[in-house]
mmCIF file of C-alpha atoms in Angstrom:
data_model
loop_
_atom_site.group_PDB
_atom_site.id
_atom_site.type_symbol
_atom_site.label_atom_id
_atom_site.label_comp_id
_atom_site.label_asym_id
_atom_site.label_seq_id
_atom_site.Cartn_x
_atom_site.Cartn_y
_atom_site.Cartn_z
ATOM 1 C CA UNK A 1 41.756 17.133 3.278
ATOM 2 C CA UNK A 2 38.924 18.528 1.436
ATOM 3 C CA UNK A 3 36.595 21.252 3.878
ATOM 4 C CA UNK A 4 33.444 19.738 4.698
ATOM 5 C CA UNK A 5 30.333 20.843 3.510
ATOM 6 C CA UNK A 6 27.323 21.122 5.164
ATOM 7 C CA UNK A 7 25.739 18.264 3.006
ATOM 8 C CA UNK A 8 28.873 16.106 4.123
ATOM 9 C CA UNK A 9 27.829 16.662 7.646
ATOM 10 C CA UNK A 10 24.439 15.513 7.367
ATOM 11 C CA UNK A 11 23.383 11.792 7.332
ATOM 12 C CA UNK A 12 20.827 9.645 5.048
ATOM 13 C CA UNK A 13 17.471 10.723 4.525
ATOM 14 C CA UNK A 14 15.598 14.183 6.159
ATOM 15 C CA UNK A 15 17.858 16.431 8.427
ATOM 16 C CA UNK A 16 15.137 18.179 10.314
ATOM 17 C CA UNK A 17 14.658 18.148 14.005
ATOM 18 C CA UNK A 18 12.852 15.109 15.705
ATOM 19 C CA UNK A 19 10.048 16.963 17.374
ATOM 20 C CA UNK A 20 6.931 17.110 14.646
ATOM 21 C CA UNK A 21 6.424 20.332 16.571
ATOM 22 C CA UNK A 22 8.905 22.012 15.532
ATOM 23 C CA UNK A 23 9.090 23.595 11.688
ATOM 24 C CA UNK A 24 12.398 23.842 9.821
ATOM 25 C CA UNK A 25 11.218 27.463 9.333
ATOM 26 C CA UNK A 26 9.402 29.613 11.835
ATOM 27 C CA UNK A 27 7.089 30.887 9.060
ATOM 28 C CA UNK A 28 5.846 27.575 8.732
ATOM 29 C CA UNK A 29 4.634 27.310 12.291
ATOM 30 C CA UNK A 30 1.259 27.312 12.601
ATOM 31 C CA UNK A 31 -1.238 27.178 9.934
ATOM 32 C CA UNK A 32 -1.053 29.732 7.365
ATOM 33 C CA UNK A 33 -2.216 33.533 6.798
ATOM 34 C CA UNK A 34 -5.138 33.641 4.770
ATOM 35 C CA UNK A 35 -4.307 33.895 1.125
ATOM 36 C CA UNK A 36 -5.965 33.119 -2.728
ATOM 37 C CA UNK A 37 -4.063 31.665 -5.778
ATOM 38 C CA UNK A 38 -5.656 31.415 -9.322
ATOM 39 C CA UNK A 39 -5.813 27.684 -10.439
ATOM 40 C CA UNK A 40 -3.318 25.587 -10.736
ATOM 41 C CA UNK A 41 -1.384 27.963 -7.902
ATOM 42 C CA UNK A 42 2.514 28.793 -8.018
ATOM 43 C CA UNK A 43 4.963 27.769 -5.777
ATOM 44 C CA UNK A 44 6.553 31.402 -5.656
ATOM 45 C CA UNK A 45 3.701 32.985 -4.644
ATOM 46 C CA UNK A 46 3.296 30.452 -1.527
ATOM 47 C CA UNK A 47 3.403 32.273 2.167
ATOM 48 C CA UNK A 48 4.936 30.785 3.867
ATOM 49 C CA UNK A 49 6.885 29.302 0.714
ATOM 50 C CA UNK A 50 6.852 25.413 1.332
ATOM 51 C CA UNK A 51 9.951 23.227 2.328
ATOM 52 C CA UNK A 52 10.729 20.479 -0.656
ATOM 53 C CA UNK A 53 13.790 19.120 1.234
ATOM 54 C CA UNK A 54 15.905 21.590 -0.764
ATOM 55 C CA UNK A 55 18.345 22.185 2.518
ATOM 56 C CA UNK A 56 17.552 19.029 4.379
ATOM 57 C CA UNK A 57 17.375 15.864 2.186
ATOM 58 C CA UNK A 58 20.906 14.139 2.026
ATOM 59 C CA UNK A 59 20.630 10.502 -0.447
ATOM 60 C CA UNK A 60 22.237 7.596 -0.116
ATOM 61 C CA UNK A 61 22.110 6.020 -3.421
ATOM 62 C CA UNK A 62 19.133 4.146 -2.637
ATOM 63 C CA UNK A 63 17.702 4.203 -6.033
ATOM 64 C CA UNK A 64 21.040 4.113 -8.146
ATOM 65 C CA UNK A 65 20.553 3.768 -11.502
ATOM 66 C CA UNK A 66 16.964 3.607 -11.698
ATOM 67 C CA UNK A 67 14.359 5.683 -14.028
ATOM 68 C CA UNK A 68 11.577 6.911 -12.407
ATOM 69 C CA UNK A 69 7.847 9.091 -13.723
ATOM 70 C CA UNK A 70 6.426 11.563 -11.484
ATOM 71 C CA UNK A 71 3.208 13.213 -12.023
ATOM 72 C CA UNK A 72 2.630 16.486 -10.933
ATOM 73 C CA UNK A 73 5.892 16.452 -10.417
ATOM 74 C CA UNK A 74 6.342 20.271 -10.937
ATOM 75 C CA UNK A 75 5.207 21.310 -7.134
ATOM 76 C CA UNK A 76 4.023 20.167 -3.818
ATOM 77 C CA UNK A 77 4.702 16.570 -3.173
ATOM 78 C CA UNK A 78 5.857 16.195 -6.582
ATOM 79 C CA UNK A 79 9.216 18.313 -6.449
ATOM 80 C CA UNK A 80 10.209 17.167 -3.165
ATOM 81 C CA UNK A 81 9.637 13.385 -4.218
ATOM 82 C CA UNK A 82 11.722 14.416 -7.419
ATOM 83 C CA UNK A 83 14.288 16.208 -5.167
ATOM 84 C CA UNK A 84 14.797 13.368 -2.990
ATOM 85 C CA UNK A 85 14.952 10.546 -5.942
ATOM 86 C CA UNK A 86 17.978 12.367 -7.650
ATOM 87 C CA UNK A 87 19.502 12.728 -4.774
ATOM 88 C CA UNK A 88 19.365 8.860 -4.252
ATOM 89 C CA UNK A 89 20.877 8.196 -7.625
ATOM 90 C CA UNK A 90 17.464 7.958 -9.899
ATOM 91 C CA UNK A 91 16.780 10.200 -13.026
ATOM 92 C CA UNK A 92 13.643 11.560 -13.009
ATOM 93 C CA UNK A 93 11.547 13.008 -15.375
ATOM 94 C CA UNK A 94 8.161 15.247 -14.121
ATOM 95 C CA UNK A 95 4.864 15.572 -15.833
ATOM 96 C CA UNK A 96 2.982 18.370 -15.330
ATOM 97 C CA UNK A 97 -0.228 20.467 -16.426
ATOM 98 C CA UNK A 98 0.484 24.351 -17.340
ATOM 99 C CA UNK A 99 3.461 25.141 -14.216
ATOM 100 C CA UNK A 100 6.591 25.956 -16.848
ATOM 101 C CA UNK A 101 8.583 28.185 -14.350
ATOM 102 C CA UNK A 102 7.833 25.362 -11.393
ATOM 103 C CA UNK A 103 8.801 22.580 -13.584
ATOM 104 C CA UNK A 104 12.101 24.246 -14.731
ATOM 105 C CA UNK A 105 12.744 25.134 -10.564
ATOM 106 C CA UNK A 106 12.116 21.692 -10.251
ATOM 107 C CA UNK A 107 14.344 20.148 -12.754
ATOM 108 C CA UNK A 108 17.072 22.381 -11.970
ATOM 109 C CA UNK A 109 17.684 20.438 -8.279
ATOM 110 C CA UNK A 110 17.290 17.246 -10.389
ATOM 111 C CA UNK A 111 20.232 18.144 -12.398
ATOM 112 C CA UNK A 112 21.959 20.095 -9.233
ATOM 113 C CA UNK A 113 22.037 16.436 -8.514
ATOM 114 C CA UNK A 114 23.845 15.197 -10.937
ATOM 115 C CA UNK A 115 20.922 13.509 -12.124
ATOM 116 C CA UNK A 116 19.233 13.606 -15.871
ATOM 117 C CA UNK A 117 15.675 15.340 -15.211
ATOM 118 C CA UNK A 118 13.300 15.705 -18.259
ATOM 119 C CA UNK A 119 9.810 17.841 -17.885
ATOM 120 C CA UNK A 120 6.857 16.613 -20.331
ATOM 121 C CA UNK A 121 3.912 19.128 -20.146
ATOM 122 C CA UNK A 122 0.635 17.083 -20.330
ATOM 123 C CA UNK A 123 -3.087 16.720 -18.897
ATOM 124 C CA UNK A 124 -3.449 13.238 -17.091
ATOM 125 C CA UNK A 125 -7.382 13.856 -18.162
ATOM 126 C CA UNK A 126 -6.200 12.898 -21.756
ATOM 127 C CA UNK A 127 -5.710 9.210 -22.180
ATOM 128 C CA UNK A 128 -3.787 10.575 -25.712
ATOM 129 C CA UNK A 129 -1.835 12.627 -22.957
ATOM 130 C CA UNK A 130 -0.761 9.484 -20.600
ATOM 131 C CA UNK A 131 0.229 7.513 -23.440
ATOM 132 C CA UNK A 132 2.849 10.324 -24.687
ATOM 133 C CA UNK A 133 4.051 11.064 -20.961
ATOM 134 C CA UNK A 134 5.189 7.153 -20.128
ATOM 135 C CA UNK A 135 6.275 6.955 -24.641
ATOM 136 C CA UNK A 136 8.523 9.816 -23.973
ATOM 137 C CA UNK A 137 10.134 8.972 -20.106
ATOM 138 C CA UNK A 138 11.016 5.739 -21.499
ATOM 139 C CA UNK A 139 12.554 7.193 -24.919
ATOM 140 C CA UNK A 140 14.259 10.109 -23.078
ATOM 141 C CA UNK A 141 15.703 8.198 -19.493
ATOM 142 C CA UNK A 142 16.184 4.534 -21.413
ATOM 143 C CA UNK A 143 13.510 3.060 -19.682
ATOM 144 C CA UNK A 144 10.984 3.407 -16.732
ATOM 145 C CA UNK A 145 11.178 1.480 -13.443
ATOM 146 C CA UNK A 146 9.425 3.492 -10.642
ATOM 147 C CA UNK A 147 5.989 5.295 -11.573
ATOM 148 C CA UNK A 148 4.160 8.219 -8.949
ATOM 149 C CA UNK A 149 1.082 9.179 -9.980
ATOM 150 C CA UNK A 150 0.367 12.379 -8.048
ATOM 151 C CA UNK A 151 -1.540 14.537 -10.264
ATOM 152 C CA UNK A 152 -4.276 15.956 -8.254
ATOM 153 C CA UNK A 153 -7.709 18.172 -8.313
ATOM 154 C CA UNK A 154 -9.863 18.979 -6.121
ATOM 155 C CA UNK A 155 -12.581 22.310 -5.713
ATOM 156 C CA UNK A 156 -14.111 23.456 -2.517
ATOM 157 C CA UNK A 157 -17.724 23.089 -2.490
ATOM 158 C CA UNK A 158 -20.095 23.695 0.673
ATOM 159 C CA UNK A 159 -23.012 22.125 -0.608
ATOM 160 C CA UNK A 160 -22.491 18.600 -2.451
ATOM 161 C CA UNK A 161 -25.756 19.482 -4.239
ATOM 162 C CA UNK A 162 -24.263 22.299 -5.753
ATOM 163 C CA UNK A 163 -20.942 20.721 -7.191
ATOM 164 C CA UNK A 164 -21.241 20.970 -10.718
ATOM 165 C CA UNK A 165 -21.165 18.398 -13.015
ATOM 166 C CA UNK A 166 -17.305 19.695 -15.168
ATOM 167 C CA UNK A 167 -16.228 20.112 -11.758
ATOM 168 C CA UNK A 168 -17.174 16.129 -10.884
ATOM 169 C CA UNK A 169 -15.777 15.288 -13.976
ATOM 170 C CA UNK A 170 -12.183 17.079 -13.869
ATOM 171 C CA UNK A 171 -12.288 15.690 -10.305
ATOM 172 C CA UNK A 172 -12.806 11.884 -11.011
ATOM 173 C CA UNK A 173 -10.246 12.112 -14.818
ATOM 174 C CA UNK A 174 -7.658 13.654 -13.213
ATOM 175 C CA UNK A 175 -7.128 11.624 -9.728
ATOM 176 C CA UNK A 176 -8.567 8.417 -10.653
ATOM 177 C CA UNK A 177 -8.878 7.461 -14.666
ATOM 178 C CA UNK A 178 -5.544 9.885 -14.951
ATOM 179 C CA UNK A 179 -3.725 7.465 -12.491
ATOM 180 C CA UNK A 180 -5.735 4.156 -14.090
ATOM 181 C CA UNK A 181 -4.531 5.551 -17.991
ATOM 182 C CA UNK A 182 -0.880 5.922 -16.370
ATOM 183 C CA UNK A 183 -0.478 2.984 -14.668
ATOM 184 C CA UNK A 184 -1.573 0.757 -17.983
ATOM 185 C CA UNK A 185 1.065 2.437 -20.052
ATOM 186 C CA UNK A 186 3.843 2.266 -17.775
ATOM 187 C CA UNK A 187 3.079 -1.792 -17.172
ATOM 188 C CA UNK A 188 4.212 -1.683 -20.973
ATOM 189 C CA UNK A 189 7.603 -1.127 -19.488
ATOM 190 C CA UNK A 190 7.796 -2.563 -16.451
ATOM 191 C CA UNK A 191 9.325 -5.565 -15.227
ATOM 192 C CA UNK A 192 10.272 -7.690 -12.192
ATOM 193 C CA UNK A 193 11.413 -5.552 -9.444
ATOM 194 C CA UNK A 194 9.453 -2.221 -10.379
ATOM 195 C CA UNK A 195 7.645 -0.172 -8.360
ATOM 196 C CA UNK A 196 3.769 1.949 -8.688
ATOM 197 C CA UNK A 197 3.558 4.577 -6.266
ATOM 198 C CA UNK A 198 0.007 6.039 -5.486
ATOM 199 C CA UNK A 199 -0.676 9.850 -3.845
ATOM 200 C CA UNK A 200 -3.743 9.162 -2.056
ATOM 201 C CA UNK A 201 -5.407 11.356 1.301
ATOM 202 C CA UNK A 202 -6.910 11.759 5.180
ATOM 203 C CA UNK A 203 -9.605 12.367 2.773
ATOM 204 C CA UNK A 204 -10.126 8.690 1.118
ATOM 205 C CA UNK A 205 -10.030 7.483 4.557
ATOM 206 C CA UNK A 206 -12.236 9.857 6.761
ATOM 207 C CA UNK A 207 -13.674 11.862 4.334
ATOM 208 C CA UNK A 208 -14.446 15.627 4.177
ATOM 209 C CA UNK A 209 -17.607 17.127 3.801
ATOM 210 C CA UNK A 210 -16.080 20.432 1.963
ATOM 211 C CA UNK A 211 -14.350 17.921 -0.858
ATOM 212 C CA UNK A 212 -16.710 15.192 -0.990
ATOM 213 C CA UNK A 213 -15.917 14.414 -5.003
ATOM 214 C CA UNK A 214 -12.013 14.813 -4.274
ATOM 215 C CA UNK A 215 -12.740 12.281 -1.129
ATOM 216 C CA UNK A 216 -14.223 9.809 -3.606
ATOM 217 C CA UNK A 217 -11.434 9.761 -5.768
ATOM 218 C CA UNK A 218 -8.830 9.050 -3.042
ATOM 219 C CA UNK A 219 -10.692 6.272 -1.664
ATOM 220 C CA UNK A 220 -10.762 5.363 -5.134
ATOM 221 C CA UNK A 221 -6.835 5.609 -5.457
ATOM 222 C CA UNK A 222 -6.620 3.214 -1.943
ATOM 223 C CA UNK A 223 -8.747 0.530 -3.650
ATOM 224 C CA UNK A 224 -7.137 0.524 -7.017
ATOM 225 C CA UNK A 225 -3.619 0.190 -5.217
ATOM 226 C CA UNK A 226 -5.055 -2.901 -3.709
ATOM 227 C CA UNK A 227 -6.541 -4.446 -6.541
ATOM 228 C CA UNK A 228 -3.660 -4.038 -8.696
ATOM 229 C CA UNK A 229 -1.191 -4.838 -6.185
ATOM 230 C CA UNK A 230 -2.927 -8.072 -6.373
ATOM 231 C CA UNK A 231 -3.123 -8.788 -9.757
ATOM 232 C CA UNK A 232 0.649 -7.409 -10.440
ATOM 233 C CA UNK A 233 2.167 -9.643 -7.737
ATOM 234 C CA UNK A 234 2.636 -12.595 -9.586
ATOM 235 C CA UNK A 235 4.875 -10.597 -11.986
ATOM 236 C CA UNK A 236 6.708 -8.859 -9.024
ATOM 237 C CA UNK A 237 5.856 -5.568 -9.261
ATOM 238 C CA UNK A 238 4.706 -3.978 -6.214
ATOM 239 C CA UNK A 239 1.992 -1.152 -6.018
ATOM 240 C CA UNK A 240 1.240 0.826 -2.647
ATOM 241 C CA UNK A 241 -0.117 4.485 -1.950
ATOM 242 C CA UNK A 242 0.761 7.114 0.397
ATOM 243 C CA UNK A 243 -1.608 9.036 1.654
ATOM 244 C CA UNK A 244 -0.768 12.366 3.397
ATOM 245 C CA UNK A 245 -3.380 14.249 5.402
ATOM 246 C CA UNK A 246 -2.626 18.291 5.075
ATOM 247 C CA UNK A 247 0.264 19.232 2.827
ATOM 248 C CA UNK A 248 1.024 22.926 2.059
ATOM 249 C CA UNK A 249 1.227 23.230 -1.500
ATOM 250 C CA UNK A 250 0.343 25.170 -4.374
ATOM 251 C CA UNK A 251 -3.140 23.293 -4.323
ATOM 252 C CA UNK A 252 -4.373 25.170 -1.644
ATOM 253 C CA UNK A 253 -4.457 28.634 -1.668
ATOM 254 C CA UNK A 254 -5.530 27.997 -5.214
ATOM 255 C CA UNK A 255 -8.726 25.602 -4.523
ATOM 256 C CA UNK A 256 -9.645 26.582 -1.129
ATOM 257 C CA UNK A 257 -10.973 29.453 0.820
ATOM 258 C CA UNK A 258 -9.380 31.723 2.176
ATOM 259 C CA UNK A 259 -11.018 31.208 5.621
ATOM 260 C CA UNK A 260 -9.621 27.400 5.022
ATOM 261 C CA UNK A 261 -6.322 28.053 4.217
ATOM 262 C CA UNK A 262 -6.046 30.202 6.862
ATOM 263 C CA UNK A 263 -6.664 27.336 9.528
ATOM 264 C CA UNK A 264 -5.385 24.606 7.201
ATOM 265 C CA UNK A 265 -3.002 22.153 9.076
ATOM 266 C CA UNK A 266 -4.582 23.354 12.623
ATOM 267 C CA UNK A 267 -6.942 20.121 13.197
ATOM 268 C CA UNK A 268 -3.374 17.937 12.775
ATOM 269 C CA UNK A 269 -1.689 16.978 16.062
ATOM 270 C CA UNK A 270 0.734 18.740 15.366
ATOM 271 C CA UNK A 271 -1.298 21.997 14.919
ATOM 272 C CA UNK A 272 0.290 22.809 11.086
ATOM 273 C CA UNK A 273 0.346 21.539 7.828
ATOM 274 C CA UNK A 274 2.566 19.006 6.450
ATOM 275 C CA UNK A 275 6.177 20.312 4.463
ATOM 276 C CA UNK A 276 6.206 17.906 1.100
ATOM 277 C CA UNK A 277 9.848 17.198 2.603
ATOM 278 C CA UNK A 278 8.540 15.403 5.327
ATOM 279 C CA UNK A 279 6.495 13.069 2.605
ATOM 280 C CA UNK A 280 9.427 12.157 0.457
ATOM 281 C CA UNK A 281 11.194 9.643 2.621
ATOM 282 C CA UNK A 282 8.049 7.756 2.533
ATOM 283 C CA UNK A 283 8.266 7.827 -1.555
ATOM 284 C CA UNK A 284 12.024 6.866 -1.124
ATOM 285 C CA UNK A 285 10.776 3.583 1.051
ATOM 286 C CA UNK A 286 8.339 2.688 -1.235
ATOM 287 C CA UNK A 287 10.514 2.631 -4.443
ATOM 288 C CA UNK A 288 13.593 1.521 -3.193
ATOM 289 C CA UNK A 289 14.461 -2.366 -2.126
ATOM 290 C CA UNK A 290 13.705 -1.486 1.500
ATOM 291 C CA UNK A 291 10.446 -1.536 1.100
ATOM 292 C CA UNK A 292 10.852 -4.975 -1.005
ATOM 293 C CA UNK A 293 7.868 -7.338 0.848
ATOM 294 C CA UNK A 294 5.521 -4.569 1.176
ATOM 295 C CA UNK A 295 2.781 -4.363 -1.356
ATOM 296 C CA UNK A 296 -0.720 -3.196 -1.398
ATOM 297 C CA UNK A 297 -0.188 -1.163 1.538
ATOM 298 C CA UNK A 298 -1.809 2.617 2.450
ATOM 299 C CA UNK A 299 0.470 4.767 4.049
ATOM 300 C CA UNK A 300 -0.924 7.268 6.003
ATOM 301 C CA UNK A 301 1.347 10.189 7.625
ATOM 302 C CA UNK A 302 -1.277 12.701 8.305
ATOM 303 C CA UNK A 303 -0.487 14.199 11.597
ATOM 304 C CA UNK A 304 -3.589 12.488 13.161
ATOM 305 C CA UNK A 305 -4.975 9.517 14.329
ATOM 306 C CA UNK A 306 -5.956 8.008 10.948
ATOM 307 C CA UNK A 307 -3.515 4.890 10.715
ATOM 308 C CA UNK A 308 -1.924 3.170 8.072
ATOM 309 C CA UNK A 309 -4.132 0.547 6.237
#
């Protein structure tokens, strides 16, 4: 017989240990240390760097055969979602601003796989841009039948006053018209059994005074998923939104504070930040046929006592 590996030993789904106190990694215990990124951030220079599943995400061929759009896809959320849908059978193809050497990191577990990955460079604040993204996934994978729009921005600011107006703008283009612009062209695809997947926030549902334009948007993104949910139902294609409260990613260190990042994650219940592994299973749900009756929904696995909508 064949010597197990240690993939064969694990089951379905995220390997990690049941107790949300726990990290995978010691480094990641705790919030942070203090630490700056120039924007849009690398995932190499992260400290701690930040669990994508690469070790502990085993698929099941939940999404066999399907073709699936990820924005931001690159870092963050976006690679582990990307990790975990090859790994479930679905080629996947990642947009992405600027982040070459992350995309290519990225793509390389996609095809570690087995899986066809494609990387499309873009800006989501271009409808030009959106258009060429969804023109390109479909030409390149053979067609498109799960869409995440997870492109994100967002800029510290300690007095709302004081946000300036390009900032407001970039803000609002790139995590609400960006995910508006994507969503029409990928409908040009889409049939009867596809899936929209939304990356919304804590933020759209508490708020928080240091990001009130990003806040905005996110609420923004919980409201569209609604209203299109609505509207799309008739035609069977279901539209829901997860929204994570503190994720370490790239983001961070590259659009907060140092003083914040250095206590980011230690307001959660769990006293540190969300791993994007620990987001993808919720991604997985949400595009596979498990998740079949549920449309319009918000969920929210934030480590606190904000509850699913």
């Amino acid at each position: 017989m064949p010597e197990k590996t240690s993939m064969d030993t694990m089951h379905q789904g995220l390997n990690m240990s049941r107790n949300p106190r726990e990290a995978r990694d010691r480094s990641q215990q705790g919030p942070p240390p203090p630490q700056k990124q120039n924007w849009p951030g690398h995932e190499k220079d992260l400290n701690p760097p930040a669990d994508h599943g690469e070790m502990t995400y085993k698929g099941g061929g939940k999404l066999e055969g399907l073709k699936t759009l990820i924005t931001g896809g690159d870092s963050g959320i976006g690679r582990a979602v990307a990790i975990a849908f090859a790994r479930e059978g679905a080629d996947v193809a990642i947009a992405y601003y600027d982040e070459d050497d992350d995309a290519q990191e990225t793509l390389r577990w996609v095809n570690d796989a087995g899986q066809k990955g494609i990387g499309i460079a873009g800006d989501v604040q271009k409808h030009e841009d959106c258009a060429r993204i969804v023109d390109q996934t479909v030409r390149d994978l053979g067609g498109l039948n799960v869409l995440v729009n997870n492109a994100a921005y967002q800029r510290e600011a300690a007095n709302f006053v004081d946000i300036p107006p390009e900032q407001v703008e970039q803000t609002v283009r790139t995590n609400l018209i960006g995910y508006i612009w994507m969503a029409q062209n990928a409908l040009r695809y889409m049939k009867a059994g596809d899936t929209i997947i939304n990356t919304g926030s804590i933020t759209g549902l508490s708020g928080l005074p240091v990001l009130v334009d990003y806040s905005a948007t996110k609420g923004g993104i919980h409201i569209f998923t609604k209203a299109l949910a609505q509207e799309l139902s008739g035609k069977g294609i279901r539209v829901n939104c997860v929204a994570p409260g503190s994720v370490w990613t790239p983001l961070i260190p590259s659009t907060l504070s140092t003083d914040y990042v250095g206590q980011f994650g230690d307001s959660s219940l769990w006293k540190r930040p969300t791993q994007p592994a620990e987001l993808a299973p919720f991604y997985v749900f949400l595009a596979s046929a498990d998740s079949r009756y549920c449309t319009g929904e918000i969920m929210a696995p934030t480590g606190t006592q904000e509850t699913s909508r």
